[in-house]
Amino acid sequence: MASKLIAIVAGVGPGTGASVARKFAATYPVVLLARKPENYEDLAKEINQKGGRAIGISTDVSDSQSVKNAVEAIKKEFGADVGAAAAVFNASGGFLRKPFLELPEDVFSASLDVSAKGGFNFSQATLPLLLKGVEQKSQHPPSLIFTGATASVKSNALMASFATGKWALRALSQSLAREFGPQGVHVAHAIIDGVIDIPRTREWLKDLGAEAKLSADGIANDYWWLHTQPVTNFTWEIDLRPAIEKW
Amino acid sequence: MASKLIAIVAGVGPGTGASVARKFAATYPVVLLARKPENYEDLAKEINQKGGRAIGISTDVSDSQSVKNAVEAIKKEFGADVGAAAAVFNASGGFLRKPFLELPEDVFSASLDVSAKGGFNFSQATLPLLLKGVEQKSQHPPSLIFTGATASVKSNALMASFATGKWALRALSQSLAREFGPQGVHVAHAIIDGVIDIPRTREWLKDLGAEAKLSADGIANDYWWLHTQPVTNFTWEIDLRPAIEKW
Amino acid sequence: MASKLIAIVAGVGPGTGASVARKFAATYPVVLLARKPENYEDLAKEINQKGGRAIGISTDVSDSQSVKNAVEAIKKEFGADVGAAAAVFNASGGFLRKPFLELPEDVFSASLDVSAKGGFNFSQATLPLLLKGVEQKSQHPPSLIFTGATASVKSNALMASFATGKWALRALSQSLAREFGPQGVHVAHAIIDGVIDIPRTREWLKDLGAEAKLSADGIANDYWWLHTQPVTNFTWEIDLRPAIEKW
Amino acid sequence: MASKLIAIVAGVGPGTGASVARKFAATYPVVLLARKPENYEDLAKEINQKGGRAIGISTDVSDSQSVKNAVEAIKKEFGADVGAAAAVFNASGGFLRKPFLELPEDVFSASLDVSAKGGFNFSQATLPLLLKGVEQKSQHPPSLIFTGATASVKSNALMASFATGKWALRALSQSLAREFGPQGVHVAHAIIDGVIDIPRTREWLKDLGAEAKLSADGIANDYWWLHTQPVTNFTWEIDLRPAIEKW
């Protein structure tokens, strides 16, 4: 039954994650995953007040047990046979620009832990729900969408930690697209090539004008568009950047 | 004035071109370019009867003079200061699978003439209209969209003629995206990776089921989606394939 | 008989072409192709005086008849059943940095004519000789090597004409590698990413020091290395750049 | 002083690692790293008996302390100011073809631990020695070479664990190439696209003939060639495959 289908967003914060959650909340109950409750509490409240349905679950995507616990909590809330219409992985390991020989091992590991292992944990936890979405004949093909970056396809000097995790996540998404597409799940990867306009970046690139930064709501629209593609026309990868971006 | 903006589709035939034309005709007057009138006549009639506006112009995109003549005809029809909201290049040189040493020179040249020079001629002719669309503050950023193929990114054995033209066209689209994005024109490239479901391919892949082929209307929806992206969130490239496609 | 095998270099000038010709002349008689005799005359003389064997033939690679004439001249010189150990395509259409709407059609066409059609003409003319080299059991697998550039993989703004031809040439080389590798011919493509140190560029990048430019003799060494790879270990593509190059 | 420069090979086994070690041992004292002594003992003996110099050190590249211990052992053996002419990372996490939902977490982690963290640990440990090689004016630019695979650029269905680690390693190599090239260290990445002819694969592809598999000695020759490129002509990436390989 379609009404059982939910959307799950990992990596909810003030930017893309929140915009994606709001967008998908117009159609599905949404589950908000973030390590810290302060990253999802206000958003869940906002969505619930506006007539949607949202719950937040404190989750560390890099910890497989924490992700499994989140799925248990989801089943407790939505029923043991709950299916998912969408799962969006928007988490990201820290971004540290640093000469390689000064890069601490734990920073390098953290990027892999969040981007690569986090992507693995999230995919293993949500794909069974997405496959249930297929069985339950969701209106749109259930979608597993990963947020990438410029560093997913270009590994610049001083960016070894961030890029390594992001390339690994892109590899994961490509393998999953090839395995689960034929099973009816749409796996996609978005290369976000530019600065996203969020509170933290408000002062950045100001001299370039209002259109120098990506809109987080725009990214959410694009994820929704990916979600609504029919099984005959799946996109694995899109790039997204401001018109004025140099690339 | 927005009402003056038109959409131009080159390479109208029974597949993607016609679907794109119908889709954009819901919003803009459309100009249909094809070498042979039989490729656009019925479609133009259909669009006009359904309350849209369409004209067809016999055009050989590989011939710069023919493309210039088409622009003159457009200006005669829509006014000298007509702007364009969208221009879609969907023409394609013939597809001949052949051992390289048996490949006739004229077949190789024809692929380059249509895909590479055709793309050049079409872009030089339509970009001034698209830039007028920017000046005239079109609702969506004026868009120049190119149709690519698997052979745009992979050059297989026996496919030298088709792939060479398609790689050249992709190069053109990337250079134009970088030059004209900052001027407000959205240049995009779509990698169509699979068989499109059109009359000519009706019998192909039948044993794989109804979802083994790309929907031409689905491609048109995706081009429309590209067209509606705001200047803060431009996609240069998407890939499109049936969920069950091996890739 | 191995002594019959020759090397053919198209696009001989003061840079890479001459270095490649000198390098291969240490082992094979070399045929130098260039449009203007002044581009090969001194080099042929130099090679012949040093104990090698070289002939030059005025050839316009963009003209298939001119290339066929060159092959006839080669057969007259070396015998009708001459085989080739190596064929190097080093020709390049002009490089014009220009806003796209100011790019003359003939400049755009010239890049395609030299890089894409020239590559086609040269390959169709030399592959039969390279296949004879396979039959005649050349010491190293007969090699067809194409010179690419940064613009073979990146199509920057204002570079549409050069990049379009170079992407097309790369596509050609990849298709040929897949078709002729199994037949024993080694097809390779080199991405030259940087300025080559030749008389014309002597004053460029001077403040960056002597190592800021690629050595043409170094490129020739790398082409020779590609040539000597055994059939079990073929490389299709290498990139080459100065250590200090930003990329 | 050049005589102090050593070569370090991680991931010594019966295939590429051993061939690379033998090749570099003709010029440099070599350090052989492998987890199990049985993977390097015979080889070290062989090299020492033939007049070269080799030591083996039991090392787990995925464990940063183990790698640091190896460097301490190297300094004890060759002096505290020992420099390196070459460091080759040939270790690889297990290769398990498996439906994603049946892939054990520890298998996925192991691939990242060896390929990504192992690459990190090895690079952080050897780059200071390679930079000393630059200071000590090594004959050839000190080289850090990584062994990749088809799965470094293509992430197939059922291959998520292997590909994820390999993409991460390739990202690491690209970032390091950009950072350390300007400092005189040559960082390269080899995409091994095919089956390597080693004892374990002796029976594979037999019906395709003797040339269906990559030669490990051939790979070693190519690594040596990369090592001898001058600072004006660095290659970051090569692909290597048998001539008859389908790709």
PDB file of N, CA, C and O in Angstrom, chain A residues 140-173:
ATOM      1  N   HIS A 140       6.545   6.204  -7.978  1.00  0.00           N
ATOM      2  CA  HIS A 140       7.816   6.435  -8.672  1.00  0.00           C
ATOM      3  C   HIS A 140       8.791   5.345  -8.247  1.00  0.00           C
ATOM      4  O   HIS A 140       8.724   4.866  -7.113  1.00  0.00           O
ATOM      5  N   PRO A 141       9.721   4.965  -9.123  1.00  0.00           N
ATOM      6  CA  PRO A 141      10.679   3.931  -8.723  1.00  0.00           C
ATOM      7  C   PRO A 141      11.418   4.353  -7.453  1.00  0.00           C
ATOM      8  O   PRO A 141      11.926   5.479  -7.374  1.00  0.00           O
ATOM      9  N   PRO A 142      11.468   3.486  -6.466  1.00  0.00           N
ATOM     10  CA  PRO A 142      12.210   3.832  -5.249  1.00  0.00           C
ATOM     11  C   PRO A 142      13.632   4.253  -5.596  1.00  0.00           C
ATOM     12  O   PRO A 142      14.269   3.640  -6.459  1.00  0.00           O
ATOM     13  N   SER A 143      14.117   5.289  -4.936  1.00  0.00           N
ATOM     14  CA  SER A 143      15.356   5.940  -5.346  1.00  0.00           C
ATOM     15  C   SER A 143      16.351   6.004  -4.203  1.00  0.00           C
ATOM     16  O   SER A 143      15.993   6.349  -3.072  1.00  0.00           O
ATOM     17  N   LEU A 144      17.587   5.699  -4.532  1.00  0.00           N
ATOM     18  CA  LEU A 144      18.694   5.832  -3.577  1.00  0.00           C
ATOM     19  C   LEU A 144      19.646   6.849  -4.182  1.00  0.00           C
ATOM     20  O   LEU A 144      20.261   6.601  -5.214  1.00  0.00           O
ATOM     21  N   ILE A 145      19.729   8.011  -3.559  1.00  0.00           N
ATOM     22  CA  ILE A 145      20.469   9.131  -4.154  1.00  0.00           C
ATOM     23  C   ILE A 145      21.632   9.532  -3.246  1.00  0.00           C
ATOM     24  O   ILE A 145      21.457   9.698  -2.038  1.00  0.00           O
ATOM     25  N   PHE A 146      22.799   9.673  -3.855  1.00  0.00           N
ATOM     26  CA  PHE A 146      24.007  10.041  -3.121  1.00  0.00           C
ATOM     27  C   PHE A 146      24.452  11.449  -3.505  1.00  0.00           C
ATOM     28  O   PHE A 146      24.467  11.795  -4.689  1.00  0.00           O
ATOM     29  N   THR A 147      24.857  12.210  -2.524  1.00  0.00           N
ATOM     30  CA  THR A 147      25.381  13.546  -2.780  1.00  0.00           C
ATOM     31  C   THR A 147      26.899  13.497  -2.938  1.00  0.00           C
ATOM     32  O   THR A 147      27.617  13.122  -2.010  1.00  0.00           O
ATOM     33  N   GLY A 148      27.375  13.855  -4.105  1.00  0.00           N
ATOM     34  CA  GLY A 148      28.805  13.951  -4.364  1.00  0.00           C
ATOM     35  C   GLY A 148      29.249  15.389  -4.470  1.00  0.00           C
ATOM     36  O   GLY A 148      28.491  16.313  -4.164  1.00  0.00           O
ATOM     37  N   ALA A 149      30.466  15.586  -4.902  1.00  0.00           N
ATOM     38  CA  ALA A 149      31.055  16.918  -4.963  1.00  0.00           C
ATOM     39  C   ALA A 149      32.048  16.967  -6.112  1.00  0.00           C
ATOM     40  O   ALA A 149      32.353  15.947  -6.728  1.00  0.00           O
ATOM     41  N   THR A 150      32.554  18.159  -6.390  1.00  0.00           N
ATOM     42  CA  THR A 150      33.641  18.282  -7.348  1.00  0.00           C
ATOM     43  C   THR A 150      34.716  17.253  -7.050  1.00  0.00           C
ATOM     44  O   THR A 150      35.278  16.636  -7.956  1.00  0.00           O
ATOM     45  N   ALA A 151      34.969  17.067  -5.761  1.00  0.00           N
ATOM     46  CA  ALA A 151      36.022  16.152  -5.332  1.00  0.00           C
ATOM     47  C   ALA A 151      35.659  14.695  -5.566  1.00  0.00           C
ATOM     48  O   ALA A 151      36.443  13.801  -5.260  1.00  0.00           O
ATOM     49  N   SER A 152      34.481  14.427  -6.117  1.00  0.00           N
ATOM     50  CA  SER A 152      34.119  13.046  -6.478  1.00  0.00           C
ATOM     51  C   SER A 152      34.753  12.624  -7.799  1.00  0.00           C
ATOM     52  O   SER A 152      34.809  11.429  -8.112  1.00  0.00           O
ATOM     53  N   VAL A 153      35.141  13.620  -8.601  1.00  0.00           N
ATOM     54  CA  VAL A 153      35.703  13.306  -9.916  1.00  0.00           C
ATOM     55  C   VAL A 153      37.071  13.950 -10.147  1.00  0.00           C
ATOM     56  O   VAL A 153      37.724  13.683 -11.151  1.00  0.00           O
ATOM     57  N   LYS A 154      37.480  14.811  -9.231  1.00  0.00           N
ATOM     58  CA  LYS A 154      38.770  15.473  -9.362  1.00  0.00           C
ATOM     59  C   LYS A 154      39.426  15.458  -7.990  1.00  0.00           C
ATOM     60  O   LYS A 154      38.815  15.882  -7.015  1.00  0.00           O
ATOM     61  N   SER A 155      40.651  14.980  -7.929  1.00  0.00           N
ATOM     62  CA  SER A 155      41.312  14.870  -6.636  1.00  0.00           C
ATOM     63  C   SER A 155      42.490  15.832  -6.609  1.00  0.00           C
ATOM     64  O   SER A 155      43.576  15.534  -7.081  1.00  0.00           O
ATOM     65  N   ASN A 156      42.227  16.992  -6.078  1.00  0.00           N
ATOM     66  CA  ASN A 156      43.239  18.054  -6.113  1.00  0.00           C
ATOM     67  C   ASN A 156      44.310  17.894  -5.052  1.00  0.00           C
ATOM     68  O   ASN A 156      44.130  17.162  -4.072  1.00  0.00           O
ATOM     69  N   ALA A 157      45.396  18.599  -5.258  1.00  0.00           N
ATOM     70  CA  ALA A 157      46.435  18.671  -4.242  1.00  0.00           C
ATOM     71  C   ALA A 157      45.823  19.177  -2.944  1.00  0.00           C
ATOM     72  O   ALA A 157      44.917  20.007  -2.951  1.00  0.00           O
ATOM     73  N   LEU A 158      46.286  18.648  -1.841  1.00  0.00           N
ATOM     74  CA  LEU A 158      45.878  19.045  -0.489  1.00  0.00           C
ATOM     75  C   LEU A 158      44.467  18.576  -0.132  1.00  0.00           C
ATOM     76  O   LEU A 158      43.939  18.895   0.927  1.00  0.00           O
ATOM     77  N   MET A 159      43.828  17.830  -1.023  1.00  0.00           N
ATOM     78  CA  MET A 159      42.447  17.413  -0.794  1.00  0.00           C
ATOM     79  C   MET A 159      42.331  15.895  -0.671  1.00  0.00           C
ATOM     80  O   MET A 159      41.245  15.329  -0.856  1.00  0.00           O
ATOM     81  N   ALA A 160      43.427  15.233  -0.331  1.00  0.00           N
ATOM     82  CA  ALA A 160      43.429  13.766  -0.372  1.00  0.00           C
ATOM     83  C   ALA A 160      42.355  13.146   0.512  1.00  0.00           C
ATOM     84  O   ALA A 160      41.709  12.174   0.125  1.00  0.00           O
ATOM     85  N   SER A 161      42.115  13.703   1.685  1.00  0.00           N
ATOM     86  CA  SER A 161      41.167  13.013   2.568  1.00  0.00           C
ATOM     87  C   SER A 161      39.742  13.115   2.046  1.00  0.00           C
ATOM     88  O   SER A 161      39.024  12.122   1.952  1.00  0.00           O
ATOM     89  N   PHE A 162      39.320  14.301   1.683  1.00  0.00           N
ATOM     90  CA  PHE A 162      37.946  14.489   1.219  1.00  0.00           C
ATOM     91  C   PHE A 162      37.707  13.729  -0.086  1.00  0.00           C
ATOM     92  O   PHE A 162      36.720  13.007  -0.237  1.00  0.00           O
ATOM     93  N   ALA A 163      38.636  13.864  -1.025  1.00  0.00           N
ATOM     94  CA  ALA A 163      38.452  13.244  -2.337  1.00  0.00           C
ATOM     95  C   ALA A 163      38.428  11.720  -2.242  1.00  0.00           C
ATOM     96  O   ALA A 163      37.648  11.059  -2.934  1.00  0.00           O
ATOM     97  N   THR A 164      39.274  11.170  -1.411  1.00  0.00           N
ATOM     98  CA  THR A 164      39.339   9.721  -1.313  1.00  0.00           C
ATOM     99  C   THR A 164      37.994   9.143  -0.887  1.00  0.00           C
ATOM    100  O   THR A 164      37.490   8.183  -1.477  1.00  0.00           O
ATOM    101  N   GLY A 165      37.378   9.754   0.097  1.00  0.00           N
ATOM    102  CA  GLY A 165      36.057   9.302   0.522  1.00  0.00           C
ATOM    103  C   GLY A 165      35.002   9.499  -0.558  1.00  0.00           C
ATOM    104  O   GLY A 165      34.138   8.647  -0.777  1.00  0.00           O
ATOM    105  N   LYS A 166      35.084  10.631  -1.243  1.00  0.00           N
ATOM    106  CA  LYS A 166      34.067  10.942  -2.242  1.00  0.00           C
ATOM    107  C   LYS A 166      34.183  10.039  -3.477  1.00  0.00           C
ATOM    108  O   LYS A 166      33.176   9.669  -4.075  1.00  0.00           O
ATOM    109  N   TRP A 167      35.410   9.739  -3.903  1.00  0.00           N
ATOM    110  CA  TRP A 167      35.568   8.799  -5.037  1.00  0.00           C
ATOM    111  C   TRP A 167      35.031   7.423  -4.630  1.00  0.00           C
ATOM    112  O   TRP A 167      34.397   6.732  -5.422  1.00  0.00           O
ATOM    113  N   ALA A 168      35.319   7.024  -3.414  1.00  0.00           N
ATOM    114  CA  ALA A 168      34.834   5.722  -2.950  1.00  0.00           C
ATOM    115  C   ALA A 168      33.306   5.673  -2.971  1.00  0.00           C
ATOM    116  O   ALA A 168      32.697   4.699  -3.408  1.00  0.00           O
ATOM    117  N   LEU A 169      32.685   6.757  -2.527  1.00  0.00           N
ATOM    118  CA  LEU A 169      31.215   6.799  -2.503  1.00  0.00           C
ATOM    119  C   LEU A 169      30.649   6.749  -3.917  1.00  0.00           C
ATOM    120  O   LEU A 169      29.643   6.085  -4.182  1.00  0.00           O
ATOM    121  N   ARG A 170      31.312   7.431  -4.849  1.00  0.00           N
ATOM    122  CA  ARG A 170      30.847   7.403  -6.245  1.00  0.00           C
ATOM    123  C   ARG A 170      30.958   5.991  -6.815  1.00  0.00           C
ATOM    124  O   ARG A 170      30.066   5.523  -7.534  1.00  0.00           O
ATOM    125  N   ALA A 171      32.043   5.304  -6.476  1.00  0.00           N
ATOM    126  CA  ALA A 171      32.194   3.912  -6.928  1.00  0.00           C
ATOM    127  C   ALA A 171      31.054   3.059  -6.376  1.00  0.00           C
ATOM    128  O   ALA A 171      30.457   2.249  -7.088  1.00  0.00           O
ATOM    129  N   LEU A 172      30.772   3.254  -5.095  1.00  0.00           N
ATOM    130  CA  LEU A 172      29.677   2.501  -4.482  1.00  0.00           C
ATOM    131  C   LEU A 172      28.373   2.753  -5.233  1.00  0.00           C
ATOM    132  O   LEU A 172      27.637   1.823  -5.587  1.00  0.00           O
ATOM    133  N   SER A 173      28.098   4.013  -5.522  1.00  0.00           N
ATOM    134  CA  SER A 173      26.820   4.346  -6.179  1.00  0.00           C
ATOM    135  C   SER A 173      26.748   3.739  -7.576  1.00  0.00           C
ATOM    136  O   SER A 173      25.682   3.315  -8.015  1.00  0.00           O
TER     137      SER A 173
END
